[in-house]
PDB file of C-alpha atoms and ligand atoms in Angstrom:
ATOM      1  CA  MET K  61     -53.965  10.388  34.942  1.00 89.00           C
ATOM      2  CA  ASN K  62     -57.629   9.572  33.064  1.00 96.00           C
ATOM      3  CA  ALA K  63     -59.634   6.403  32.909  1.00 97.00           C
ATOM      4  CA  SER K  64     -58.701   5.678  28.897  1.00 97.00           C
ATOM      5  CA  GLU K  65     -55.708   7.249  28.952  1.00 97.00           C
ATOM      6  CA  CYS K  66     -55.126   4.856  32.598  1.00 98.00           C
ATOM      7  CA  ILE K  67     -56.285   1.921  30.099  1.00 98.00           C
ATOM      8  CA  LYS K  68     -54.495   2.905  26.773  1.00 97.00           C
ATOM      9  CA  THR K  69     -50.772   2.829  29.100  1.00 97.00           C
ATOM     10  CA  ARG K  70     -51.057   0.109  30.843  1.00 98.00           C
ATOM     11  CA  ARG K  71     -49.095  -2.291  29.723  1.00 98.00           C
ATOM     12  CA  SER K  72     -48.215  -6.071  30.747  1.00 98.00           C
ATOM     13  CA  ILE K  73     -44.579  -5.533  33.285  1.00 98.00           C
ATOM     14  CA  ARG K  74     -42.096  -8.259  33.053  1.00 98.00           C
ATOM     15  CA  ARG K  75     -39.374  -6.280  34.535  1.00 98.00           C
ATOM     16  CA  TYR K  76     -39.481  -4.459  38.139  1.00 98.00           C
ATOM     17  CA  LYS K  77     -37.236  -2.846  40.379  1.00 98.00           C
ATOM     18  CA  PRO K  78     -36.308  -4.281  43.627  1.00 95.00           C
ATOM     19  CA  ASP K  79     -37.951  -1.826  45.411  1.00 97.00           C
ATOM     20  CA  ARG K  80     -40.446  -3.273  48.267  1.00 97.00           C
ATOM     21  CA  ILE K  81     -43.964  -2.208  47.740  1.00 98.00           C
ATOM     22  CA  GLU K  82     -45.868  -0.831  50.669  1.00 98.00           C
ATOM     23  CA  HIS K  83     -48.623  -2.944  52.437  1.00 98.00           C
ATOM     24  CA  SER K  84     -51.094   0.048  52.469  1.00 98.00           C
ATOM     25  CA  LEU K  85     -50.181   0.476  48.891  1.00 98.00           C
ATOM     26  CA  ILE K  86     -51.625  -2.864  47.937  1.00 98.00           C
ATOM     27  CA  ASP K  87     -54.192  -2.369  50.727  1.00 98.00           C
ATOM     28  CA  SER K  88     -55.844   0.807  48.771  1.00 98.00           C
ATOM     29  CA  ILE K  89     -55.805  -1.120  44.935  1.00 98.00           C
ATOM     30  CA  VAL K  90     -57.311  -3.963  46.184  1.00 98.00           C
ATOM     31  CA  SER K  91     -60.062  -1.830  47.384  1.00 98.00           C
ATOM     32  CA  THR K  92     -60.378   0.126  44.365  1.00 98.00           C
ATOM     33  CA  ALA K  93     -60.761  -3.432  43.228  1.00 98.00           C
ATOM     34  CA  SER K  94     -63.136  -3.638  45.042  1.00 98.00           C
ATOM     35  CA  TYR K  95     -65.474  -1.888  42.929  1.00 98.00           C
ATOM     36  CA  SER K  96     -65.691  -4.630  40.057  1.00 98.00           C
ATOM     37  CA  PRO K  97     -68.419  -5.088  39.028  1.00 98.00           C
ATOM     38  CA  SER K  98     -69.772  -8.990  39.862  1.00 98.00           C
ATOM     39  CA  TRP K  99     -72.945 -11.707  39.100  1.00 97.00           C
ATOM     40  CA  LYS K 100     -75.318 -10.685  41.816  1.00 96.00           C
ATOM     41  CA  ASN K 101     -72.885  -8.446  43.424  1.00 97.00           C
ATOM     42  CA  THR K 102     -71.123 -11.734  44.924  1.00 97.00           C
ATOM     43  CA  GLN K 103     -67.826 -10.692  45.150  1.00 98.00           C
ATOM     44  CA  ILE K 104     -66.242 -14.130  44.743  1.00 98.00           C
ATOM     45  CA  THR K 105     -62.723 -12.419  44.029  1.00 98.00           C
ATOM     46  CA  ARG K 106     -59.472 -12.784  46.750  1.00 98.00           C
ATOM     47  CA  TYR K 107     -56.426 -11.727  46.493  1.00 98.00           C
ATOM     48  CA  THR K 108     -52.856 -13.416  48.302  1.00 98.00           C
ATOM     49  CA  ALA K 109     -50.125 -11.496  48.174  1.00 98.00           C
ATOM     50  CA  VAL K 110     -46.793 -13.398  48.474  1.00 98.00           C
ATOM     51  CA  GLU K 111     -43.730 -11.395  49.174  1.00 98.00           C
ATOM     52  CA  ASP K 112     -41.471 -14.170  51.303  1.00 98.00           C
ATOM     53  CA  ARG K 113     -38.699 -15.128  48.834  1.00 98.00           C
ATOM     54  CA  SER K 114     -38.800 -18.208  49.240  1.00 98.00           C
ATOM     55  CA  VAL K 115     -42.323 -18.996  48.365  1.00 98.00           C
ATOM     56  CA  LEU K 116     -41.858 -16.937  45.739  1.00 98.00           C
ATOM     57  CA  GLU K 117     -38.789 -19.280  44.698  1.00 98.00           C
ATOM     58  CA  GLU K 118     -40.787 -22.409  44.915  1.00 98.00           C
ATOM     59  CA  ILE K 119     -43.818 -20.747  43.213  1.00 98.00           C
ATOM     60  CA  ALA K 120     -40.987 -19.829  40.087  1.00 98.00           C
ATOM     61  CA  GLU K 121     -38.962 -23.240  40.386  1.00 98.00           C
ATOM     62  CA  LYS K 122     -41.942 -26.165  40.843  1.00 98.00           C
ATOM     63  CA  PHE K 123     -44.851 -24.432  39.167  1.00 98.00           C
ATOM     64  CA  THR K 124     -44.276 -21.761  36.611  1.00 98.00           C
ATOM     65  CA  PRO K 125     -43.026 -22.675  33.309  1.00 98.00           C
ATOM     66  CA  ASP K 126     -39.411 -21.355  32.756  1.00 98.00           C
ATOM     67  CA  TYR K 127     -41.160 -17.898  31.028  1.00 98.00           C
ATOM     68  CA  ASN K 128     -42.664 -17.074  34.146  1.00 98.00           C
ATOM     69  CA  ALA K 129     -40.703 -18.306  36.633  1.00 98.00           C
ATOM     70  CA  ALA K 130     -38.617 -15.444  35.077  1.00 98.00           C
ATOM     71  CA  ILE K 131     -40.698 -12.988  35.684  1.00 98.00           C
ATOM     72  CA  ILE K 132     -41.813 -13.955  38.945  1.00 98.00           C
ATOM     73  CA  ARG K 133     -37.826 -14.094  40.231  1.00 98.00           C
ATOM     74  CA  GLN K 134     -37.553 -10.342  40.096  1.00 95.00           C
ATOM     75  CA  ALA K 135     -40.815  -9.308  40.875  1.00 98.00           C
ATOM     76  CA  PRO K 136     -40.865  -8.070  44.472  1.00 98.00           C
ATOM     77  CA  MET K 137     -44.662  -9.344  45.068  1.00 98.00           C
ATOM     78  CA  LEU K 138     -47.162 -12.316  43.303  1.00 98.00           C
ATOM     79  CA  ILE K 139     -50.483 -11.389  44.358  1.00 99.00           C
ATOM     80  CA  VAL K 140     -51.925 -14.970  44.234  1.00 98.00           C
ATOM     81  CA  VAL K 141     -55.691 -14.524  42.532  1.00 98.00           C
ATOM     82  CA  THR K 142     -58.493 -16.644  43.688  1.00 98.00           C
ATOM     83  CA  PHE K 143     -62.214 -17.149  43.631  1.00 98.00           C
ATOM     84  CA  ILE K 144     -64.750 -18.861  45.898  1.00 98.00           C
ATOM     85  CA  ARG K 145     -66.877 -21.644  44.081  1.00 97.00           C
ATOM     86  CA  GLY K 146     -70.129 -21.787  43.961  1.00 96.00           C
ATOM     87  CA  ARG K 147     -71.950 -18.748  43.874  1.00 95.00           C
ATOM     88  CA  CYS K 148     -70.862 -16.817  40.591  1.00 97.00           C
ATOM     89  CA  GLY K 149     -73.724 -18.356  37.847  1.00 97.00           C
ATOM     90  CA  TYR K 150     -75.509 -20.428  40.494  1.00 96.00           C
ATOM     91  CA  GLU K 151     -79.143 -20.459  41.972  1.00 95.00           C
ATOM     92  CA  ARG K 152     -79.584 -20.690  45.332  1.00 92.00           C
ATOM     93  CA  ASP K 153     -80.850 -24.221  45.047  1.00 95.00           C
ATOM     94  CA  GLY K 154     -77.261 -24.976  43.421  1.00 94.00           C
ATOM     95  CA  SER K 155     -78.555 -25.221  40.191  1.00 96.00           C
ATOM     96  CA  PHE K 156     -77.029 -22.994  36.662  1.00 97.00           C
ATOM     97  CA  THR K 157     -78.633 -20.212  35.850  1.00 96.00           C
ATOM     98  CA  THR K 158     -77.481 -19.937  32.593  1.00 97.00           C
ATOM     99  CA  LYS K 159     -76.021 -21.873  29.422  1.00 97.00           C
ATOM    100  CA  LYS K 160     -72.776 -20.487  30.490  1.00 98.00           C
ATOM    101  CA  GLY K 161     -72.865 -22.413  33.936  1.00 97.00           C
ATOM    102  CA  ASP K 162     -69.420 -21.685  35.797  1.00 97.00           C
ATOM    103  CA  ARG K 163     -67.771 -20.161  33.419  1.00 98.00           C
ATOM    104  CA  TRP K 164     -69.724 -17.025  35.062  1.00 98.00           C
ATOM    105  CA  GLN K 165     -67.527 -17.140  38.021  1.00 98.00           C
ATOM    106  CA  MET K 166     -63.619 -16.858  35.843  1.00 98.00           C
ATOM    107  CA  PHE K 167     -65.241 -13.833  34.224  1.00 98.00           C
ATOM    108  CA  ASP K 168     -65.938 -12.105  37.323  1.00 98.00           C
ATOM    109  CA  VAL K 169     -62.012 -12.916  38.043  1.00 98.00           C
ATOM    110  CA  GLY K 170     -61.002 -11.558  35.022  1.00 98.00           C
ATOM    111  CA  ALA K 171     -62.921  -8.322  35.626  1.00 98.00           C
ATOM    112  CA  ALA K 172     -61.718  -7.760  38.882  1.00 98.00           C
ATOM    113  CA  CYS K 173     -58.154  -8.394  37.073  1.00 99.00           C
ATOM    114  CA  GLN K 174     -58.836  -5.655  34.917  1.00 98.00           C
ATOM    115  CA  THR K 175     -59.431  -3.153  37.571  1.00 98.00           C
ATOM    116  CA  PHE K 176     -56.577  -4.285  40.123  1.00 99.00           C
ATOM    117  CA  CYS K 177     -54.195  -4.231  37.012  1.00 99.00           C
ATOM    118  CA  LEU K 178     -55.659  -0.026  36.231  1.00 98.00           C
ATOM    119  CA  ALA K 179     -55.591   0.863  39.781  1.00 98.00           C
ATOM    120  CA  ALA K 180     -52.388  -0.264  40.076  1.00 98.00           C
ATOM    121  CA  LYS K 181     -50.780   1.449  37.156  1.00 98.00           C
ATOM    122  CA  GLU K 182     -52.367   4.525  38.651  1.00 98.00           C
ATOM    123  CA  LYS K 183     -50.297   4.506  41.899  1.00 98.00           C
ATOM    124  CA  GLY K 184     -46.790   4.029  39.201  1.00 98.00           C
ATOM    125  CA  LEU K 185     -47.363  -0.067  39.709  1.00 98.00           C
ATOM    126  CA  GLY K 186     -47.019  -2.487  36.691  1.00 98.00           C
ATOM    127  CA  THR K 187     -48.714  -5.869  37.265  1.00 98.00           C
ATOM    128  CA  VAL K 188     -48.267  -8.718  34.284  1.00 98.00           C
ATOM    129  CA  ILE K 189     -51.404 -10.920  34.664  1.00 99.00           C
ATOM    130  CA  MET K 190     -50.363 -14.857  34.188  1.00 98.00           C
ATOM    131  CA  GLY K 191     -52.638 -17.401  33.565  1.00 98.00           C
ATOM    132  CA  VAL K 192     -50.028 -20.871  33.085  1.00 98.00           C
ATOM    133  CA  PHE K 193     -48.990 -22.023  35.961  1.00 98.00           C
ATOM    134  CA  ASP K 194     -49.435 -25.584  38.265  1.00 98.00           C
ATOM    135  CA  GLU K 195     -53.059 -24.811  40.261  1.00 98.00           C
ATOM    136  CA  ASP K 196     -53.013 -27.917  42.216  1.00 98.00           C
ATOM    137  CA  GLY K 197     -49.692 -27.078  43.223  1.00 98.00           C
ATOM    138  CA  ILE K 198     -49.490 -23.101  43.838  1.00 98.00           C
ATOM    139  CA  SER K 199     -52.981 -24.414  45.835  1.00 98.00           C
ATOM    140  CA  GLY K 200     -50.963 -26.676  47.528  1.00 98.00           C
ATOM    141  CA  LEU K 201     -48.056 -24.569  48.314  1.00 98.00           C
ATOM    142  CA  LEU K 202     -50.149 -21.723  50.098  1.00 98.00           C
ATOM    143  CA  HIS K 203     -53.058 -24.209  51.550  1.00 98.00           C
ATOM    144  CA  ILE K 204     -55.557 -22.021  49.355  1.00 98.00           C
ATOM    145  CA  PRO K 205     -58.871 -23.167  51.731  1.00 96.00           C
ATOM    146  CA  GLU K 206     -60.974 -25.448  50.642  1.00 95.00           C
ATOM    147  CA  GLY K 207     -64.100 -23.944  48.489  1.00 97.00           C
ATOM    148  CA  GLN K 208     -61.710 -21.676  46.579  1.00 98.00           C
ATOM    149  CA  GLU K 209     -59.912 -22.137  43.247  1.00 98.00           C
ATOM    150  CA  LEU K 210     -56.812 -20.019  41.856  1.00 98.00           C
ATOM    151  CA  GLY K 211     -58.022 -18.182  39.547  1.00 98.00           C
ATOM    152  CA  ALA K 212     -54.709 -16.032  37.845  1.00 98.00           C
ATOM    153  CA  LEU K 213     -51.728 -14.675  39.297  1.00 98.00           C
ATOM    154  CA  ILE K 214     -50.435 -11.496  38.880  1.00 99.00           C
ATOM    155  CA  ALA K 215     -46.892  -9.818  39.067  1.00 98.00           C
ATOM    156  CA  ILE K 216     -46.804  -6.208  40.750  1.00 98.00           C
ATOM    157  CA  GLY K 217     -43.869  -3.681  41.063  1.00 98.00           C
ATOM    158  CA  TYR K 218     -42.138  -0.683  40.545  1.00 98.00           C
ATOM    159  CA  PRO K 219     -41.537  -1.119  36.855  1.00 98.00           C
ATOM    160  CA  ASP K 220     -37.851  -1.337  34.891  1.00 98.00           C
ATOM    161  CA  ALA K 221     -38.906  -1.754  31.420  1.00 95.00           C
ATOM    162  CA  ASP K 222     -41.440   0.345  29.371  1.00 96.00           C
ATOM    163  CA  PRO K 223     -42.268  -1.752  26.769  1.00 97.00           C
ATOM    164  CA  GLU K 224     -44.085  -0.737  23.799  1.00 96.00           C
ATOM    165  CA  ALA K 225     -48.245  -2.030  23.581  1.00 97.00           C
ATOM    166  CA  PRO K 226     -49.041  -4.741  21.416  1.00 98.00           C
ATOM    167  CA  LYS K 227     -50.711  -3.780  17.690  1.00 97.00           C
ATOM    168  CA  ARG K 228     -54.508  -3.487  18.461  1.00 98.00           C
ATOM    169  CA  LYS K 229     -56.918  -4.547  16.159  1.00 98.00           C
ATOM    170  CA  SER K 230     -59.288  -1.574  14.450  1.00 98.00           C
ATOM    171  CA  VAL K 231     -62.288  -0.770  15.627  1.00 98.00           C
ATOM    172  CA  GLU K 232     -63.853  -2.244  12.136  1.00 98.00           C
ATOM    173  CA  GLU K 233     -62.695  -5.581  12.947  1.00 98.00           C
ATOM    174  CA  LEU K 234     -63.835  -5.165  16.390  1.00 98.00           C
ATOM    175  CA  LEU K 235     -67.594  -3.817  16.155  1.00 98.00           C
ATOM    176  CA  SER K 236     -70.277  -3.747  14.616  1.00 98.00           C
ATOM    177  CA  TYR K 237     -73.738  -2.767  14.295  1.00 98.00           C
ATOM    178  CA  ARG K 238     -76.556  -4.177  13.179  1.00 97.00           C
TER     179      ARG K 238
HETATM  180  C1  FMN L 546     -55.718 -14.248  30.940  1.00 63.93           C
HETATM  181  C2  FMN L 546     -54.348 -13.907  30.630  1.00 63.93           C
HETATM  182  C3  FMN L 546     -53.040 -15.033  30.619  1.00 63.93           C
HETATM  183  C4  FMN L 546     -51.659 -14.229  30.343  1.00 63.93           C
HETATM  184  N1  FMN L 546     -51.147 -15.295  31.197  1.00 63.93           N
HETATM  185  C5  FMN L 546     -49.724 -14.673  30.619  1.00 63.93           C
HETATM  186  C6  FMN L 546     -48.582 -15.229  30.681  1.00 63.93           C
HETATM  187  O1  FMN L 546     -48.937 -16.437  31.097  1.00 63.93           O
HETATM  188  N2  FMN L 546     -47.223 -15.190  31.099  1.00 63.93           N
HETATM  189  C7  FMN L 546     -47.502 -13.671  30.982  1.00 63.93           C
HETATM  190  O2  FMN L 546     -45.835 -13.489  29.979  1.00 63.93           O
HETATM  191  N3  FMN L 546     -47.848 -12.896  29.808  1.00 63.93           N
HETATM  192  C8  FMN L 546     -49.394 -12.930  29.903  1.00 63.93           C
HETATM  193  N4  FMN L 546     -50.572 -12.017  29.921  1.00 63.93           N
HETATM  194  C9  FMN L 546     -50.627 -10.820  29.599  1.00 63.93           C
HETATM  195  C10 FMN L 546     -50.532 -11.357  28.024  1.00 63.93           C
HETATM  196  O3  FMN L 546     -49.473 -11.551  27.310  1.00 63.93           O
HETATM  197  C11 FMN L 546     -50.802  -9.565  27.655  1.00 63.93           C
HETATM  198  O4  FMN L 546     -52.082  -8.761  28.322  1.00 63.93           O
HETATM  199  C12 FMN L 546     -51.209  -9.079  26.150  1.00 63.93           C
HETATM  200  O5  FMN L 546     -49.800  -9.496  24.972  1.00 63.93           O
HETATM  201  C13 FMN L 546     -51.523  -7.787  25.415  1.00 63.93           C
HETATM  202  O6  FMN L 546     -50.206  -7.016  25.744  1.00 63.93           O
HETATM  203  P1  FMN L 546     -50.478  -5.392  27.401  1.00 63.93           P
HETATM  204  O7  FMN L 546     -50.880  -6.579  28.542  1.00 63.93           O
HETATM  205  O8  FMN L 546     -48.846  -4.890  27.747  1.00 63.93           O
HETATM  206  O9  FMN L 546     -51.876  -4.349  26.405  1.00 63.93           O
HETATM  207  C14 FMN L 546     -51.994 -13.119  30.152  1.00 63.93           C
HETATM  208  C15 FMN L 546     -52.607 -12.117  30.087  1.00 63.93           C
HETATM  209  C16 FMN L 546     -54.520 -12.648  30.312  1.00 63.93           C
HETATM  210  C17 FMN L 546     -55.476 -11.740  30.199  1.00 63.93           C
END
């Protein structure tokens, strides 16, 4: 699969087969995702792979809205994406480098998440990035270390659906030359 085919055929997958995912596969996806660009190569993104059903059920039940809970309940694994605070977007003295302040942190997490999802796609796995969840609840449940913050959740598994691509804007709408 070439890069543009991988990019264009990746879909948000919300239904999965129950099959377990080998840890070696997740290791290799994270290894590929480690090549994502990051602010001054700070590499702040971290991944916690949750496959314990009772923990997944607690996340679904207590810390996500129904539409995301339904995804988590039938995914074999949930990747909890966190980042190390206070490095990306900052100078050594703790001041912000640019007007965007600490927003570069989530920018880097986003680049890492997309790379993760594309690497998963190449391995035959489906993913969906989820941004709606109770951040404090999940951080407490998983004992996310002090100094790290939750960025996103990614459900992952072997796809049991083949959705159409939602409509994309035209190049004319997206691009201008000056
Ligand atoms: C930052 C972000 C947050 C998202 N949050 C959710 C979510 O909470 N639940 C969900 O089902 N999909 C979520 N999505 C998936 C989008 O709905 C999806 O990417 C979009 O509709 C385009 O579809 P595609 O990924 O199949 O191309 C999110 C995507 C991104 C990038």
